PDB file of N, CA and C in Angstrom:
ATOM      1  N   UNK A  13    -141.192   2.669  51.847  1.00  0.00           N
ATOM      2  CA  UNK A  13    -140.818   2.540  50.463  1.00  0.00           C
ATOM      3  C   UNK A  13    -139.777   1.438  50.308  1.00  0.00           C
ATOM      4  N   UNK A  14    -139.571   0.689  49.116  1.00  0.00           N
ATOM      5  CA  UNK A  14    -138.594  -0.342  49.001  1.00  0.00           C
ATOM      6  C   UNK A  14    -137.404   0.743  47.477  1.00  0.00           C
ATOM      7  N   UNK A  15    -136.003  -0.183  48.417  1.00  0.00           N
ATOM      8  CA  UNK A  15    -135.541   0.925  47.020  1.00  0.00           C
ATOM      9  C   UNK A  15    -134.127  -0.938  46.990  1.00  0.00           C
ATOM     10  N   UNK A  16    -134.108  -1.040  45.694  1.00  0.00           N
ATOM     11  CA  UNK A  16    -133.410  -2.087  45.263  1.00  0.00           C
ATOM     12  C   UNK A  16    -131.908  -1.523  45.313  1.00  0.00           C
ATOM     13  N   UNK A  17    -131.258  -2.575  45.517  1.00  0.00           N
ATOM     14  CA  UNK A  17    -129.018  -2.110  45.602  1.00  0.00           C
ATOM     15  C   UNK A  17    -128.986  -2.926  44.722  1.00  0.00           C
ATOM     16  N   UNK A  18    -128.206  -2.636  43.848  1.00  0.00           N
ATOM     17  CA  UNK A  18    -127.381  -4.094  42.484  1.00  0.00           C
ATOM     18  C   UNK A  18    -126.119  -3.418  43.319  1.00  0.00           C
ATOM     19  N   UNK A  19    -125.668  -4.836  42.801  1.00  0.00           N
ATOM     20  CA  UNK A  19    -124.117  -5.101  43.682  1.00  0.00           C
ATOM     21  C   UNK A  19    -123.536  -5.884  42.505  1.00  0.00           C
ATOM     22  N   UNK A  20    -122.764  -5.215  42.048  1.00  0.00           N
ATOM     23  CA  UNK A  20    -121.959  -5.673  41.335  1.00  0.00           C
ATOM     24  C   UNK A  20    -120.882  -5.909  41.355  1.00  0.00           C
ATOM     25  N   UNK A  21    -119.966  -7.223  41.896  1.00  0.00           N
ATOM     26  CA  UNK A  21    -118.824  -7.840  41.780  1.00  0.00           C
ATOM     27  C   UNK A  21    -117.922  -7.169  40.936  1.00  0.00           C
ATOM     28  N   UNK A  22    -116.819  -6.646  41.528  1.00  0.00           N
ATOM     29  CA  UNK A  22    -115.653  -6.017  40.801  1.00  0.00           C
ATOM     30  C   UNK A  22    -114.550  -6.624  41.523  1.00  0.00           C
ATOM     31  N   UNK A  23    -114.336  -7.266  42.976  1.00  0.00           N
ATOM     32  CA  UNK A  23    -113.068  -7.791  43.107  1.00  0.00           C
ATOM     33  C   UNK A  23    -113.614  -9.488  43.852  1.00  0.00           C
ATOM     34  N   UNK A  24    -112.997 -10.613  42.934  1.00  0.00           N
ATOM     35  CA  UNK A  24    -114.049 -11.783  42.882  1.00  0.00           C
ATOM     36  C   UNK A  24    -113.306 -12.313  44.419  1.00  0.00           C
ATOM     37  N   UNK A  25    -111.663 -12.160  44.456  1.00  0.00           N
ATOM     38  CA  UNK A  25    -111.450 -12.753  45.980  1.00  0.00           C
ATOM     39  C   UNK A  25    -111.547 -12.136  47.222  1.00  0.00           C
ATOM     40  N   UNK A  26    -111.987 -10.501  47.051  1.00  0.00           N
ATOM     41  CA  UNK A  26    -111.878  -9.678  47.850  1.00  0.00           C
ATOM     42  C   UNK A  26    -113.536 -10.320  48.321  1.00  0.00           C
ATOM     43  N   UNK A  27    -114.339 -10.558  47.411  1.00  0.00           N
ATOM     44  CA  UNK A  27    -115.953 -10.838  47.389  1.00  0.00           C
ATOM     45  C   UNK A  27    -115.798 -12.114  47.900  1.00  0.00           C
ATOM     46  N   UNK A  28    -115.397 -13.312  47.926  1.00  0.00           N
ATOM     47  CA  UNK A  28    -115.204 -14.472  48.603  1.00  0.00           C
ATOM     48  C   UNK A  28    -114.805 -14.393  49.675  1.00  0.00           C
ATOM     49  N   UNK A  29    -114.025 -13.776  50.288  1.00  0.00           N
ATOM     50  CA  UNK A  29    -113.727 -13.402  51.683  1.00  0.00           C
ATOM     51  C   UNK A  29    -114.703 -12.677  52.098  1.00  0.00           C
ATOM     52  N   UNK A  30    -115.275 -11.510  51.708  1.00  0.00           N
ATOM     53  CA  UNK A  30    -116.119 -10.721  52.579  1.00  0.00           C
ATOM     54  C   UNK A  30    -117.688 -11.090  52.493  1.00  0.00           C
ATOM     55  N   UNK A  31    -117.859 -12.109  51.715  1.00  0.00           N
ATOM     56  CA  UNK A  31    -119.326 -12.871  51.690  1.00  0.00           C
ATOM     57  C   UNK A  31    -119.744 -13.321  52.632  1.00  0.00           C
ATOM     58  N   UNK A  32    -119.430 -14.377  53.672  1.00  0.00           N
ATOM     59  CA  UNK A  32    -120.221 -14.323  55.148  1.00  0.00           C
ATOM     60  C   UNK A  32    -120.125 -13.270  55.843  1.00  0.00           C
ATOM     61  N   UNK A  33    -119.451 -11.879  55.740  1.00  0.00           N
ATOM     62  CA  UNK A  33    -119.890 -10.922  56.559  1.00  0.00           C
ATOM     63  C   UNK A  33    -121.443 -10.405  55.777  1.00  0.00           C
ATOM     64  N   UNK A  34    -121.403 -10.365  54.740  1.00  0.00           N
ATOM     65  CA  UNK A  34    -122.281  -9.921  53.821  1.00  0.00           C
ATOM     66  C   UNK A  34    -123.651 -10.425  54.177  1.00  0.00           C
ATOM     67  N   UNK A  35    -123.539 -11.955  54.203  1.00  0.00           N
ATOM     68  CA  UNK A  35    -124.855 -12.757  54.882  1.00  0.00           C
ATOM     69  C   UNK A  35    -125.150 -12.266  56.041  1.00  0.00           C
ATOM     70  N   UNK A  36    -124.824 -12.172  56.992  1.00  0.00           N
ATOM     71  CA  UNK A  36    -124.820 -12.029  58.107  1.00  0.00           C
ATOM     72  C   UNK A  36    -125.249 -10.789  58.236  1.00  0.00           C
ATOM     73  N   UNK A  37    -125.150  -9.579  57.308  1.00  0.00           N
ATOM     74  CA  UNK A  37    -125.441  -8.100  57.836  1.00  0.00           C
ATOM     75  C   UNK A  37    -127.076  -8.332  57.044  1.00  0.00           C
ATOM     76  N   UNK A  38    -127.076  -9.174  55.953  1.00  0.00           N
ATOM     77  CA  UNK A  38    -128.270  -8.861  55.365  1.00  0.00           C
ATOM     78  C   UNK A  38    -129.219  -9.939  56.260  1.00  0.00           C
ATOM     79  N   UNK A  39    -128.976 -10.990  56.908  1.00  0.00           N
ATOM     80  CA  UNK A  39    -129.662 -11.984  57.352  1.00  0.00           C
ATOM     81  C   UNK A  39    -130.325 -10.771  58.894  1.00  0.00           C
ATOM     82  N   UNK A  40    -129.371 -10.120  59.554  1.00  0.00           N
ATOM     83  CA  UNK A  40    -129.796  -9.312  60.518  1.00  0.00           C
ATOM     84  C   UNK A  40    -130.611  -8.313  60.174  1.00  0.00           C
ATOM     85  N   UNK A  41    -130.188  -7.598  59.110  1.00  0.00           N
ATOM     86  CA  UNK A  41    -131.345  -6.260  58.605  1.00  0.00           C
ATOM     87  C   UNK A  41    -132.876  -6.783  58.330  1.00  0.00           C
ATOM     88  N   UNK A  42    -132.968  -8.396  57.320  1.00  0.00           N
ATOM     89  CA  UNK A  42    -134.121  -9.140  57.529  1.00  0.00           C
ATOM     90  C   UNK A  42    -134.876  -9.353  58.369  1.00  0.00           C
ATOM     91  N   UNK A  43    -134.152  -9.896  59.768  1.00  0.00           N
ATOM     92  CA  UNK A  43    -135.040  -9.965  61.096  1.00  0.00           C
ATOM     93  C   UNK A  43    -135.335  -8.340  61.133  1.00  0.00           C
ATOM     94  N   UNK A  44    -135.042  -7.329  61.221  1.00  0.00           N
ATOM     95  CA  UNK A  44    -135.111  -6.437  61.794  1.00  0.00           C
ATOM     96  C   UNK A  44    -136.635  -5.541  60.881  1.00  0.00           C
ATOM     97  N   UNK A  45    -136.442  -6.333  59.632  1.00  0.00           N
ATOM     98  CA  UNK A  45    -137.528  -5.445  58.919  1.00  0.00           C
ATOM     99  C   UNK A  45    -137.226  -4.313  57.592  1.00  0.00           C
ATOM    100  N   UNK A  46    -135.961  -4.546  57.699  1.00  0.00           N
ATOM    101  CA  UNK A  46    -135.186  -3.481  57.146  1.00  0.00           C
ATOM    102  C   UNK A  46    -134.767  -4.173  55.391  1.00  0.00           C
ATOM    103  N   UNK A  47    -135.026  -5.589  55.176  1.00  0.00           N
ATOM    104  CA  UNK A  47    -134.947  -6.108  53.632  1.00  0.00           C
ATOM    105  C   UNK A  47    -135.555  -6.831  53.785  1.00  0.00           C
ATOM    106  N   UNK A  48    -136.249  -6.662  52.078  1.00  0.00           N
ATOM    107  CA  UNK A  48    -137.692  -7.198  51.698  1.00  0.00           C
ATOM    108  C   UNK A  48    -137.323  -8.219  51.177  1.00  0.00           C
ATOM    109  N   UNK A  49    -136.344  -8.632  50.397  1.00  0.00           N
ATOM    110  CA  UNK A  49    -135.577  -9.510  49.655  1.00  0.00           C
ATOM    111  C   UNK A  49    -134.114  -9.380  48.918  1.00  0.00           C
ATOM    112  N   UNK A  50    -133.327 -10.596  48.829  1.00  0.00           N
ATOM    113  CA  UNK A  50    -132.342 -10.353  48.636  1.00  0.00           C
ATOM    114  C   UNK A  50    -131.736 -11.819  47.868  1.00  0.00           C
ATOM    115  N   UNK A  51    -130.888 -11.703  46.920  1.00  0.00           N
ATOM    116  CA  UNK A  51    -130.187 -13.006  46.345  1.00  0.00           C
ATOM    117  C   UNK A  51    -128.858 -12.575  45.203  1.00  0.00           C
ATOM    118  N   UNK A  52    -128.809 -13.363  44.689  1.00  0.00           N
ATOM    119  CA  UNK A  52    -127.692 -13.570  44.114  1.00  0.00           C
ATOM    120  C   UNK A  52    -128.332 -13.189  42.229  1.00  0.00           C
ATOM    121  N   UNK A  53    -127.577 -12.927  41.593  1.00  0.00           N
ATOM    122  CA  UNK A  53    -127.849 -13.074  40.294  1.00  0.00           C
ATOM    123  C   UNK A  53    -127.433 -14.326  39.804  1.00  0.00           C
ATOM    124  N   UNK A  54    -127.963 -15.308  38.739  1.00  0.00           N
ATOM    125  CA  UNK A  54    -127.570 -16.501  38.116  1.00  0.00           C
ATOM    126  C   UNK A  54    -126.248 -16.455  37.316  1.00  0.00           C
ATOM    127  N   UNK A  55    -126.022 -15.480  37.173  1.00  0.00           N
ATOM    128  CA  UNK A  55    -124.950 -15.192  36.282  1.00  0.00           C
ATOM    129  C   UNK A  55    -123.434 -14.893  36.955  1.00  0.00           C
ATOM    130  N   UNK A  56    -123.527 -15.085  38.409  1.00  0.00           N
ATOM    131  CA  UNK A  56    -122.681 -14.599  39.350  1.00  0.00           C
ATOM    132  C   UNK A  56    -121.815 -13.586  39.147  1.00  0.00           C
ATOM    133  N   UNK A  57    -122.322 -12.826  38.761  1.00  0.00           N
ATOM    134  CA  UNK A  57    -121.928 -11.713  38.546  1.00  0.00           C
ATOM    135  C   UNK A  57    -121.857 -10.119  39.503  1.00  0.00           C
ATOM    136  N   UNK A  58    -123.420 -10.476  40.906  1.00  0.00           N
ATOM    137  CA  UNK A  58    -123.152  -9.647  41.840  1.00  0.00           C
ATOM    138  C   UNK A  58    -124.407 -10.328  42.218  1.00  0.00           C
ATOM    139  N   UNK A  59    -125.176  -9.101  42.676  1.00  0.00           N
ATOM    140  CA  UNK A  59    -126.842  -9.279  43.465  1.00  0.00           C
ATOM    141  C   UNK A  59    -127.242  -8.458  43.345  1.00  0.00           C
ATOM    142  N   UNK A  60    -128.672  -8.661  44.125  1.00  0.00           N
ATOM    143  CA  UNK A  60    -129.500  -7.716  44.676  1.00  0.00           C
ATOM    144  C   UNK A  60    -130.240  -7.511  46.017  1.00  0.00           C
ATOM    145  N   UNK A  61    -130.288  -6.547  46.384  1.00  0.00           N
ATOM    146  CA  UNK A  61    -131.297  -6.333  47.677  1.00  0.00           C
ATOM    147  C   UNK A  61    -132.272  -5.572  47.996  1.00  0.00           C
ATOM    148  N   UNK A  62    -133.338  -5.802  48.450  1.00  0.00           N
ATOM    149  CA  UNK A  62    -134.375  -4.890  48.449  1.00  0.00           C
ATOM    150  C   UNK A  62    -134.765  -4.267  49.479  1.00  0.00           C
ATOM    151  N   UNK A  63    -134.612  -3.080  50.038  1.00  0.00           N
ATOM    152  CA  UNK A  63    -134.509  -2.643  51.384  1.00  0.00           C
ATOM    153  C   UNK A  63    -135.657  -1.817  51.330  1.00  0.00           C
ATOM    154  N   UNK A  64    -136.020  -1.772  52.731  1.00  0.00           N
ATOM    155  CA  UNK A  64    -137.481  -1.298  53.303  1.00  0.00           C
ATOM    156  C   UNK A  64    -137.075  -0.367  53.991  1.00  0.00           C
ATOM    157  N   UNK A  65    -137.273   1.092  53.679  1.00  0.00           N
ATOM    158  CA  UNK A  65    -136.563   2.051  54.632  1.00  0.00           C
ATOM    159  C   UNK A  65    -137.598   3.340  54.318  1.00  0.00           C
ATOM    160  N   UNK A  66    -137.668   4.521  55.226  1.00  0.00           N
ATOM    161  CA  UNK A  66    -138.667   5.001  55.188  1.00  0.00           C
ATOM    162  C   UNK A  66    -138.143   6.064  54.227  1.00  0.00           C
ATOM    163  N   UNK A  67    -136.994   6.339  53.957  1.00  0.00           N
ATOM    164  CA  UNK A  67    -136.178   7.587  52.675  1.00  0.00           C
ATOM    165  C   UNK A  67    -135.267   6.743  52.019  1.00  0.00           C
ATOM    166  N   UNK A  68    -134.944   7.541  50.675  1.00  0.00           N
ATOM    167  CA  UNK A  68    -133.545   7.029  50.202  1.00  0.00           C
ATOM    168  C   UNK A  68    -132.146   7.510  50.904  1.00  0.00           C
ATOM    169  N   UNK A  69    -132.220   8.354  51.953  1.00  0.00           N
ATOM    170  CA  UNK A  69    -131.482   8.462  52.426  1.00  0.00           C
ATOM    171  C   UNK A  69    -131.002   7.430  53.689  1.00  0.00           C
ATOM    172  N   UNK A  70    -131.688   6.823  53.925  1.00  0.00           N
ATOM    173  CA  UNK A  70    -132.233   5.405  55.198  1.00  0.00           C
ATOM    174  C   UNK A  70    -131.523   4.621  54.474  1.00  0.00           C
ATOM    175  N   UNK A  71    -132.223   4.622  53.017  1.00  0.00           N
ATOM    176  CA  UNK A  71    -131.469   3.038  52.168  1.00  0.00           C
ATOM    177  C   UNK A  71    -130.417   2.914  52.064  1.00  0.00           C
ATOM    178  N   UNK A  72    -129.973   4.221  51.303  1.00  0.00           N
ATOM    179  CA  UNK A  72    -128.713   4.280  51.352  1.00  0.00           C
ATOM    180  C   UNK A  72    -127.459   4.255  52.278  1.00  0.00           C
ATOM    181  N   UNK A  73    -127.620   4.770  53.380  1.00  0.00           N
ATOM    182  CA  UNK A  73    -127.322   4.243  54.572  1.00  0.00           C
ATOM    183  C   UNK A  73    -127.224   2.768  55.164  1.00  0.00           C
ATOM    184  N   UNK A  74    -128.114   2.248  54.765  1.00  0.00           N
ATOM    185  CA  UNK A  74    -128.292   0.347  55.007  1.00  0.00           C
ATOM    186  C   UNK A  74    -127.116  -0.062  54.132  1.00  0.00           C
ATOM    187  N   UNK A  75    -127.252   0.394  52.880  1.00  0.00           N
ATOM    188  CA  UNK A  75    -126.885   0.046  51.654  1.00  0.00           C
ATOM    189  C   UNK A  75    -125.088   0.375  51.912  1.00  0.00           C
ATOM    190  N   UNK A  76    -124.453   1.017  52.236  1.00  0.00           N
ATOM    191  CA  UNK A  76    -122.946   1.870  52.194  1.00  0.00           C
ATOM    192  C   UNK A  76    -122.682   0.930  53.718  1.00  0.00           C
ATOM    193  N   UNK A  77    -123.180   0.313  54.570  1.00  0.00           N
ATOM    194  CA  UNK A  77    -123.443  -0.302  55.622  1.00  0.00           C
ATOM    195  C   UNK A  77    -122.551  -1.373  55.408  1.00  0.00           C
ATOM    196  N   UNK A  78    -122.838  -1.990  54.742  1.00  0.00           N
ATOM    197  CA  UNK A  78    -122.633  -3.551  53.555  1.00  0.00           C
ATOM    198  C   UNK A  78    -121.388  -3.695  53.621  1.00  0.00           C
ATOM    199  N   UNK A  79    -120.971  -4.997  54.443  1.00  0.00           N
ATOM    200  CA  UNK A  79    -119.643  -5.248  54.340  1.00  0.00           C
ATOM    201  C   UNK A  79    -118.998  -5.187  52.714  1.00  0.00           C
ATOM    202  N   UNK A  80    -119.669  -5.699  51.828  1.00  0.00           N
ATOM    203  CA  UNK A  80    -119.319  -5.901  50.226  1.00  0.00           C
ATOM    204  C   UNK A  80    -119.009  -4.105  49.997  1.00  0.00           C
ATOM    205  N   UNK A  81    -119.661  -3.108  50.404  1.00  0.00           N
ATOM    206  CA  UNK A  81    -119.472  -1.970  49.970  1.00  0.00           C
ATOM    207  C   UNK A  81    -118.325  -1.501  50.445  1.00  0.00           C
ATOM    208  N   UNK A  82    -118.303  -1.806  52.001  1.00  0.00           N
ATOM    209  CA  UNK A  82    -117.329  -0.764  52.467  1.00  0.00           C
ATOM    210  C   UNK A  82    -115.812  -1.673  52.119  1.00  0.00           C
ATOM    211  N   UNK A  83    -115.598  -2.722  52.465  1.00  0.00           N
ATOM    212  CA  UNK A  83    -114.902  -3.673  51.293  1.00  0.00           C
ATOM    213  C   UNK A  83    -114.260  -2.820  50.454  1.00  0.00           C
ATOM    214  N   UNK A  84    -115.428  -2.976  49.114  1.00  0.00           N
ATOM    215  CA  UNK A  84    -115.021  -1.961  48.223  1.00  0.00           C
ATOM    216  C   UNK A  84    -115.078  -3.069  47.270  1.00  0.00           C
ATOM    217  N   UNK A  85    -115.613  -4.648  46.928  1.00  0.00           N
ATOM    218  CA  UNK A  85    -115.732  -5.353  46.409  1.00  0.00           C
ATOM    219  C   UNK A  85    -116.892  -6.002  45.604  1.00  0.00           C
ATOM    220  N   UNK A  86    -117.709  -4.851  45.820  1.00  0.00           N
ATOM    221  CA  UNK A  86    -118.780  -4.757  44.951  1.00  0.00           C
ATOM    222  C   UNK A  86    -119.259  -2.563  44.716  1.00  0.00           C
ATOM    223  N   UNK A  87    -119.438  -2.667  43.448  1.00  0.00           N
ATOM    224  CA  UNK A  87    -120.114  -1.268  43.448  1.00  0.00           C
ATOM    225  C   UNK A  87    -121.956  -1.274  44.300  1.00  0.00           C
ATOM    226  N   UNK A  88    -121.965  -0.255  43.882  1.00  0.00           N
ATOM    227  CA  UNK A  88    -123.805  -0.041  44.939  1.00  0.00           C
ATOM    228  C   UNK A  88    -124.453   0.960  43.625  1.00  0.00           C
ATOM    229  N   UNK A  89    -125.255   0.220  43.348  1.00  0.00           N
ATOM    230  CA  UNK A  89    -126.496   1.344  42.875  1.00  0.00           C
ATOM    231  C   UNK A  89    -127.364   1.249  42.893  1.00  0.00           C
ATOM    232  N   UNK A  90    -128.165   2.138  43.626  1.00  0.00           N
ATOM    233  CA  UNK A  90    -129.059   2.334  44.578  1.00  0.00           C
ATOM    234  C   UNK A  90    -130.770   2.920  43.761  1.00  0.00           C
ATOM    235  N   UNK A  91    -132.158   2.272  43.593  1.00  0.00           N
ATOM    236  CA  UNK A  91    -132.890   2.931  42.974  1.00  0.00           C
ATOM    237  C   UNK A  91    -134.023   2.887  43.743  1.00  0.00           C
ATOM    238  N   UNK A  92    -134.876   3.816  43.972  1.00  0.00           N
ATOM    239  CA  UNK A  92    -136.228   3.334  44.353  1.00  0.00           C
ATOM    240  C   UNK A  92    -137.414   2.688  43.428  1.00  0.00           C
ATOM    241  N   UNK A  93    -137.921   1.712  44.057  1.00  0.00           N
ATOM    242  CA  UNK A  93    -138.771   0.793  43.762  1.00  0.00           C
ATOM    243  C   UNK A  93    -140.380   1.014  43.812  1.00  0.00           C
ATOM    244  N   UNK A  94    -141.014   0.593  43.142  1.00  0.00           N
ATOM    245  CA  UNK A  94    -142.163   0.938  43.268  1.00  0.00           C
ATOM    246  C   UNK A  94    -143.147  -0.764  42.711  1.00  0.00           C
ATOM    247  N   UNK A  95    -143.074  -1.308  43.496  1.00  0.00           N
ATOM    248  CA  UNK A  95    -143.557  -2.829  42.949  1.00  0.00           C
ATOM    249  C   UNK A  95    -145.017  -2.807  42.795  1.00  0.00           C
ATOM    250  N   UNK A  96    -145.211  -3.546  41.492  1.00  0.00           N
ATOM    251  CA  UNK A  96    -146.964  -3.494  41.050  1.00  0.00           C
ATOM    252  C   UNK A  96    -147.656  -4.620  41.919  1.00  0.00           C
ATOM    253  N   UNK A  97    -146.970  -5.763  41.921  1.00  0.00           N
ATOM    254  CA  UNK A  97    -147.555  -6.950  43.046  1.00  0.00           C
ATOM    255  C   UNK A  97    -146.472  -7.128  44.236  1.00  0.00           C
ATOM    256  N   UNK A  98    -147.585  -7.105  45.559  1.00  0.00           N
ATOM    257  CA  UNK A  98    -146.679  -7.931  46.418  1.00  0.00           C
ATOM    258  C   UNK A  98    -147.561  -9.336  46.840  1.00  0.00           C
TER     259      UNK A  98
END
């Protein structure tokens, strides 16, 4: 199942500092199989990520993982996905 994280930016220098850890955890979960996709919003305002996990309890787990979360420099909310095209 894919279940989407919005990440929403609440502390902007706490989020500038902890952004290459951020790449780096999502660039590894990618190789691994574990996110389907992931980017930035245009509005820079936070992101999104799309994680491939077999429960929402898996995702969420990936998801609370997240340097930005545990930080504490972005919120997490967490939904499952159900995409009409891949």
């Amino acid at each position: 199942m894919k279940y989407v994280a919005l990440l929403t930016i609440i502390d902007e220098e706490g989020n500038k500092r902890v952004r290459p850890a951020h790449l780096d955890y999502l660039k590894r979960l990618k190789e691994e199989g574990k996110v389907y996709a992931a980017g930035p919003f245009t509005d820079g305002k936070g992101g999104m990520v799309i994680y491939e996990a077999a429960s929402y309890e898996e995702a969420k787990a990936l998801a609370q993982e997240d340097p930005v979360i545990k930080e504490g420099v972005r919120t997490l909310e967490l939904r499952e996905w159900n995409p009409l095209f891949e």
